[in-house]
PDB file of C-alpha atoms in Angstrom:
ATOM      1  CA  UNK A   1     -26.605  14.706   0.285  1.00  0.00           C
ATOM      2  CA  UNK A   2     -24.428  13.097  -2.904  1.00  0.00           C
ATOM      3  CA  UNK A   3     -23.210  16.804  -3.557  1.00  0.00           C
ATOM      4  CA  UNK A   4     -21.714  17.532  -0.194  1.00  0.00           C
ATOM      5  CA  UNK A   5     -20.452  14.042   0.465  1.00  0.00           C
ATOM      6  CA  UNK A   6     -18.439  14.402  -3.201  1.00  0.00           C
ATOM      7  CA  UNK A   7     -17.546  17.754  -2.042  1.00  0.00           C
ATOM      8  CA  UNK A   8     -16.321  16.395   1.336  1.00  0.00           C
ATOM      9  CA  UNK A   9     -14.230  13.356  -0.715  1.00  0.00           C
ATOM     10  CA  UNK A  10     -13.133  16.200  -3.263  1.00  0.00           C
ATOM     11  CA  UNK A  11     -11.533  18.243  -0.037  1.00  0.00           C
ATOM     12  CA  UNK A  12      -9.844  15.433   1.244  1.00  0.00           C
ATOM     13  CA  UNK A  13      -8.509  14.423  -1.597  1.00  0.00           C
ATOM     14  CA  UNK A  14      -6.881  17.586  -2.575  1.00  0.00           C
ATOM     15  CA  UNK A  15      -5.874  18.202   1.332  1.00  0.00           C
ATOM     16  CA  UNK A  16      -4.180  14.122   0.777  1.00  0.00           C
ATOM     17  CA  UNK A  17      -2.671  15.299  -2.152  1.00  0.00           C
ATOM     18  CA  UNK A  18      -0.946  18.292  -0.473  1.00  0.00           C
ATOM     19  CA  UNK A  19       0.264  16.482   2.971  1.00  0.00           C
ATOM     20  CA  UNK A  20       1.304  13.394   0.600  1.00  0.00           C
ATOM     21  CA  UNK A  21       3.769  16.006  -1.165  1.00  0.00           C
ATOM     22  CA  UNK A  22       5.383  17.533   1.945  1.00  0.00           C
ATOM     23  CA  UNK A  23       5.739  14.718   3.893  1.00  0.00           C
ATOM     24  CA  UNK A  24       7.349  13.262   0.848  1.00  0.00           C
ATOM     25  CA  UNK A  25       9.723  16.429   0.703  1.00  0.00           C
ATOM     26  CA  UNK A  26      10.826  16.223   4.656  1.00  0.00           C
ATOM     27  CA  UNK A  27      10.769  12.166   5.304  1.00  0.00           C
ATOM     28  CA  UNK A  28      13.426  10.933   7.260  1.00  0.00           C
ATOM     29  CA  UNK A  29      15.850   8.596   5.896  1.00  0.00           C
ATOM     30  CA  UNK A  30      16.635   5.781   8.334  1.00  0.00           C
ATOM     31  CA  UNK A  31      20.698   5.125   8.235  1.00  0.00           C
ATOM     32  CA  UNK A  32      20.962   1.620   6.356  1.00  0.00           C
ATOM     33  CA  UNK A  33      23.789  -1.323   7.204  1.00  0.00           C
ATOM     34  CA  UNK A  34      26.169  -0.993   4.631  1.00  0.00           C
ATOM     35  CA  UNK A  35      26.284  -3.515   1.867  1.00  0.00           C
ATOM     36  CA  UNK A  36      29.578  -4.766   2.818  1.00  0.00           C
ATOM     37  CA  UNK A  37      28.866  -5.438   5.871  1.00  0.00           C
ATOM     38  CA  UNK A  38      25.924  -8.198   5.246  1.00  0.00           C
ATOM     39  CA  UNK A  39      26.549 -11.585   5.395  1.00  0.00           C
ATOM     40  CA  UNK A  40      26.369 -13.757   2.472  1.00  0.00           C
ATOM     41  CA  UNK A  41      22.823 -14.916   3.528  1.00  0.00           C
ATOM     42  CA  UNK A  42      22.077 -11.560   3.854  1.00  0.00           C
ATOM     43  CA  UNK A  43      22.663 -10.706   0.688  1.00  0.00           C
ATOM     44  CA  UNK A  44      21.390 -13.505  -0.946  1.00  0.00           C
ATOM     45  CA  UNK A  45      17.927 -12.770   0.793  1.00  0.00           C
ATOM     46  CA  UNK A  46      18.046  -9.245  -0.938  1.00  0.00           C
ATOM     47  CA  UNK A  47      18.491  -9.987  -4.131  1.00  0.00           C
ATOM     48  CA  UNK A  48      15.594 -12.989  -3.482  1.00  0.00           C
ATOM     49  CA  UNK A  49      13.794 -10.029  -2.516  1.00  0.00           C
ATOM     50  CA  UNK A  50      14.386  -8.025  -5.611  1.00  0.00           C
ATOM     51  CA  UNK A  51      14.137 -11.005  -7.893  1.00  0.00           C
ATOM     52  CA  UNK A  52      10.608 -11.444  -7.014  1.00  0.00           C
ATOM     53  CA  UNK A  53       9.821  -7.723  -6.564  1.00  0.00           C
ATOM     54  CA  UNK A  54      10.462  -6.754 -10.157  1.00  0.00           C
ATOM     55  CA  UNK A  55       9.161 -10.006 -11.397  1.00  0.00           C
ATOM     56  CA  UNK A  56       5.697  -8.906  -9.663  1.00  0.00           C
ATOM     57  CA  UNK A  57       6.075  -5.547 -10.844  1.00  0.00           C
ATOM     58  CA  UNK A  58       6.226  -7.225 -14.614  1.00  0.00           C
ATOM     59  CA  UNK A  59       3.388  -9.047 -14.034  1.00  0.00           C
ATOM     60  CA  UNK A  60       1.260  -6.222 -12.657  1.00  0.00           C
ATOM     61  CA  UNK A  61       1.838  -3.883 -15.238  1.00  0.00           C
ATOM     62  CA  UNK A  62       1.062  -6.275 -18.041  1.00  0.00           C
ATOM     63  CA  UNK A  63      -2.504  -7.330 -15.925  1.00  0.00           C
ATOM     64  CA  UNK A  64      -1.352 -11.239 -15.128  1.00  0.00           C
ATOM     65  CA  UNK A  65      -2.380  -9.499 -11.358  1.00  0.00           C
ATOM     66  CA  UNK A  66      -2.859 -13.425  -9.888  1.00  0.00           C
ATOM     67  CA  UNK A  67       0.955 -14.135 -11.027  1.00  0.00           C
ATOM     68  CA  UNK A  68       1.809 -10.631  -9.448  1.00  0.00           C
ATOM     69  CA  UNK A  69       0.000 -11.395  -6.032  1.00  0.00           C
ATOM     70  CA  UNK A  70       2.194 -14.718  -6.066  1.00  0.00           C
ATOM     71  CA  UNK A  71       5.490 -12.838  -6.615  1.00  0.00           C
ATOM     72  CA  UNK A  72       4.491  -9.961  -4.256  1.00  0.00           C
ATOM     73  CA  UNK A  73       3.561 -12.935  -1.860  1.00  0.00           C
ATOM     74  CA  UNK A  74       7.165 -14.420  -2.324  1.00  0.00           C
ATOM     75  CA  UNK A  75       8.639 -11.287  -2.438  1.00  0.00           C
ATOM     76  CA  UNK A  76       7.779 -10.535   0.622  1.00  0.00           C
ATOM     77  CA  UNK A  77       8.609 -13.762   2.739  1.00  0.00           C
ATOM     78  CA  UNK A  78      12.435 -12.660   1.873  1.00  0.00           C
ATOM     79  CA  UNK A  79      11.316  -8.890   3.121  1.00  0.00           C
ATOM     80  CA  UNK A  80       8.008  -8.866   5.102  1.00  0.00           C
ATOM     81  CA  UNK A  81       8.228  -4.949   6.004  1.00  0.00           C
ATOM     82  CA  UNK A  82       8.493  -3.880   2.484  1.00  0.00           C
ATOM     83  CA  UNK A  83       6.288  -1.028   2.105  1.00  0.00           C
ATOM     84  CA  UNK A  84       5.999  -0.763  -1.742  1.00  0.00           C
ATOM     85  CA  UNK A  85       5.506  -4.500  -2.033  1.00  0.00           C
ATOM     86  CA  UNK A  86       3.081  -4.575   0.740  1.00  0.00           C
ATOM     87  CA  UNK A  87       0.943  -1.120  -0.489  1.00  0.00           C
ATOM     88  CA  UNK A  88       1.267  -3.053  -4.634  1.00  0.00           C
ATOM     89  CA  UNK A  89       0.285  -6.508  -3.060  1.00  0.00           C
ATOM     90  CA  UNK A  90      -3.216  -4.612  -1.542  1.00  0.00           C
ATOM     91  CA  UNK A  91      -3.502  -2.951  -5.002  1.00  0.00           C
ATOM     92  CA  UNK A  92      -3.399  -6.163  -6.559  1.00  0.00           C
ATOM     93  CA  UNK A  93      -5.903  -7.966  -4.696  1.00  0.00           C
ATOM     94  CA  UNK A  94      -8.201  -5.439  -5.155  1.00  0.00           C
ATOM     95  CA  UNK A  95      -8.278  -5.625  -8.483  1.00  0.00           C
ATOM     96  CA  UNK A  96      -8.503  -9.608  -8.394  1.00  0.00           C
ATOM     97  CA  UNK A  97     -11.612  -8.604  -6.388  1.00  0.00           C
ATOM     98  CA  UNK A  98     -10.019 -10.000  -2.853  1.00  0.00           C
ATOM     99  CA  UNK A  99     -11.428  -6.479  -0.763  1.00  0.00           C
ATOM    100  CA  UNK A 100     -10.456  -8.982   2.594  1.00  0.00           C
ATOM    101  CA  UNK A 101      -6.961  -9.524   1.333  1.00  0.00           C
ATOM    102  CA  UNK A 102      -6.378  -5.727   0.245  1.00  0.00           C
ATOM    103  CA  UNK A 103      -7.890  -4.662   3.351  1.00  0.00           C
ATOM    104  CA  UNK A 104      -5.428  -6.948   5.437  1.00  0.00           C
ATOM    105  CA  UNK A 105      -2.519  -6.252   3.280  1.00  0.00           C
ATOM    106  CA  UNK A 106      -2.965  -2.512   3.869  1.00  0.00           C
ATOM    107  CA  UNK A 107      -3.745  -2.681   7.077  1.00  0.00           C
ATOM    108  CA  UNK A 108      -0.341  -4.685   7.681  1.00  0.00           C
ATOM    109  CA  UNK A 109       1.209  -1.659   5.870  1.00  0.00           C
ATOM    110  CA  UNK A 110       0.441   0.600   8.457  1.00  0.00           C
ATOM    111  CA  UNK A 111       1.221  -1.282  11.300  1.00  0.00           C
ATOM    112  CA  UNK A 112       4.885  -0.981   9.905  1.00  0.00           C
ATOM    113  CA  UNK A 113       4.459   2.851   8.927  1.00  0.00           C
ATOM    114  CA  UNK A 114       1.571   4.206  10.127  1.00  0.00           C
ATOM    115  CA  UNK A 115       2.228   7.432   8.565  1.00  0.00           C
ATOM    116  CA  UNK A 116       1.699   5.747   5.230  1.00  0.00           C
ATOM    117  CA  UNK A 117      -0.352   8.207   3.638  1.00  0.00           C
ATOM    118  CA  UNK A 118      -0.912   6.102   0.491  1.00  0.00           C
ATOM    119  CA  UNK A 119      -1.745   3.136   2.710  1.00  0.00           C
ATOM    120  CA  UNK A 120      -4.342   5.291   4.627  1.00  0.00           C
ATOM    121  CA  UNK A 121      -5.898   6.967   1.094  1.00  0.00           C
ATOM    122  CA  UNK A 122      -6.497   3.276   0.161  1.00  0.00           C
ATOM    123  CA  UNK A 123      -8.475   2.032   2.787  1.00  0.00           C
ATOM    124  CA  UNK A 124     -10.773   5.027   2.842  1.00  0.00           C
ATOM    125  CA  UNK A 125     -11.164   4.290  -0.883  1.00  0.00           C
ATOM    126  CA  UNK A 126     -11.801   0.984  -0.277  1.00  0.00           C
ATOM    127  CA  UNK A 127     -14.328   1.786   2.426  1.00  0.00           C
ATOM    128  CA  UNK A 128     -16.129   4.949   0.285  1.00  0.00           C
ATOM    129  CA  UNK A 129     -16.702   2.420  -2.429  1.00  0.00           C
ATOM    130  CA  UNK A 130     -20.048   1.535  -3.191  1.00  0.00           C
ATOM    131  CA  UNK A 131     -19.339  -1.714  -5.165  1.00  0.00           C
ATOM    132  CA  UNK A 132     -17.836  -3.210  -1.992  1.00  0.00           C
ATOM    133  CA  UNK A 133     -21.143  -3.582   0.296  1.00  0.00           C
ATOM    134  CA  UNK A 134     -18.912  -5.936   2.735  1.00  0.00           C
ATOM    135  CA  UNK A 135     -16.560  -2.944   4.123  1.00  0.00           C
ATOM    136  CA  UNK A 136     -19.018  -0.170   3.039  1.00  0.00           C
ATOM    137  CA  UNK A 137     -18.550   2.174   6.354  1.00  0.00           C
ATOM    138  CA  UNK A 138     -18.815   6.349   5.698  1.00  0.00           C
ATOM    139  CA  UNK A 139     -17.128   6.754   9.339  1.00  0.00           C
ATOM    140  CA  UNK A 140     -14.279   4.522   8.302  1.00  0.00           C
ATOM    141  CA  UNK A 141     -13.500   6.290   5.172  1.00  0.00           C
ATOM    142  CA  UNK A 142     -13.833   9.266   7.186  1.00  0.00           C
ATOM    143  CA  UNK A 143     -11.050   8.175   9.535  1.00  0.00           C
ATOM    144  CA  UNK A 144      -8.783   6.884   6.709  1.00  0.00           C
ATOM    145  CA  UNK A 145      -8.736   9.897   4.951  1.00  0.00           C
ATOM    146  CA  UNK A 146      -8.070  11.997   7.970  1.00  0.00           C
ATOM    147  CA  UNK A 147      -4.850   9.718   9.049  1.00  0.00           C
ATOM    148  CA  UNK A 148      -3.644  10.127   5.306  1.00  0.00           C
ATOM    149  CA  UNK A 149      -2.763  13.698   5.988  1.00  0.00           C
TER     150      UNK A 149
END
């Protein structure tokens, strides 16, 4: 039974990993306002946004993950449909061992892109994973991995 459900994760994975690349190659880019023609509050909220964005980024990759969760937090009050912020935010809380606040956070992801692959691969990670009895559910995982394709 452990070989052929490690076999089944090992499939998806590598099926994941394939989809992940050519969606990446033929995404659409949505047209973007110009920066010129944003208001001054406007811009000012964007570089709020980016302020706190690389300041969590700092703070993840040198493992102060509560003072990233903070930034991602604030981050994301300037730019709430972020996907990077929101997918880094779940990542973050995982590893500060909130599995209700990564589960929410990725789940918010893909309410704003449900095509997010990455968001998707997470959740059935999060679900496969042994050491998290609470949201423990095979089915779940299933369905995760399936919608990351």
């Amino acid at each position: 039974m452990k070989r052929t459900l490690i076999i089944f994760i090992a499939i998806l994975m590598t099926l994941f990993a394939g989809i992940t690349l050519l969606k990446n190659c033929s995404s659409k880019i949505s047209p973007e306002i110009s920066i010129s023609e944003k208001t001054t509050d406007e811009k000012e909220k964007i570089q709020q946004f980016w302020q706190f964005y690389r300041q969590a980024t700092q703070y993840r990759l040198s493992g102060k993950m509560a003072n990233a969760a903070k930034a991602y937090g604030k981050a994301l009050e300037f730019n709430e449909m972020h996907e990077d912020a929101l997918y880094y935010l779940g990542n973050v809380y995982l590893e500060l061992g909130e599995v209700e606040n990564a589960e929410k956070t990725w789940e918010r992801l893909i309410e704003i892109n449900p095509y997010s692959a990455r968001a998707h691969f997470q959740l059935g990670d999060l679900y496969i994973s042994f050491e998290n009895e609470k949201v423990f559910n095979i089915d779940a995982a299933e369905t995760e991995y399936l919608r990351a394709h």
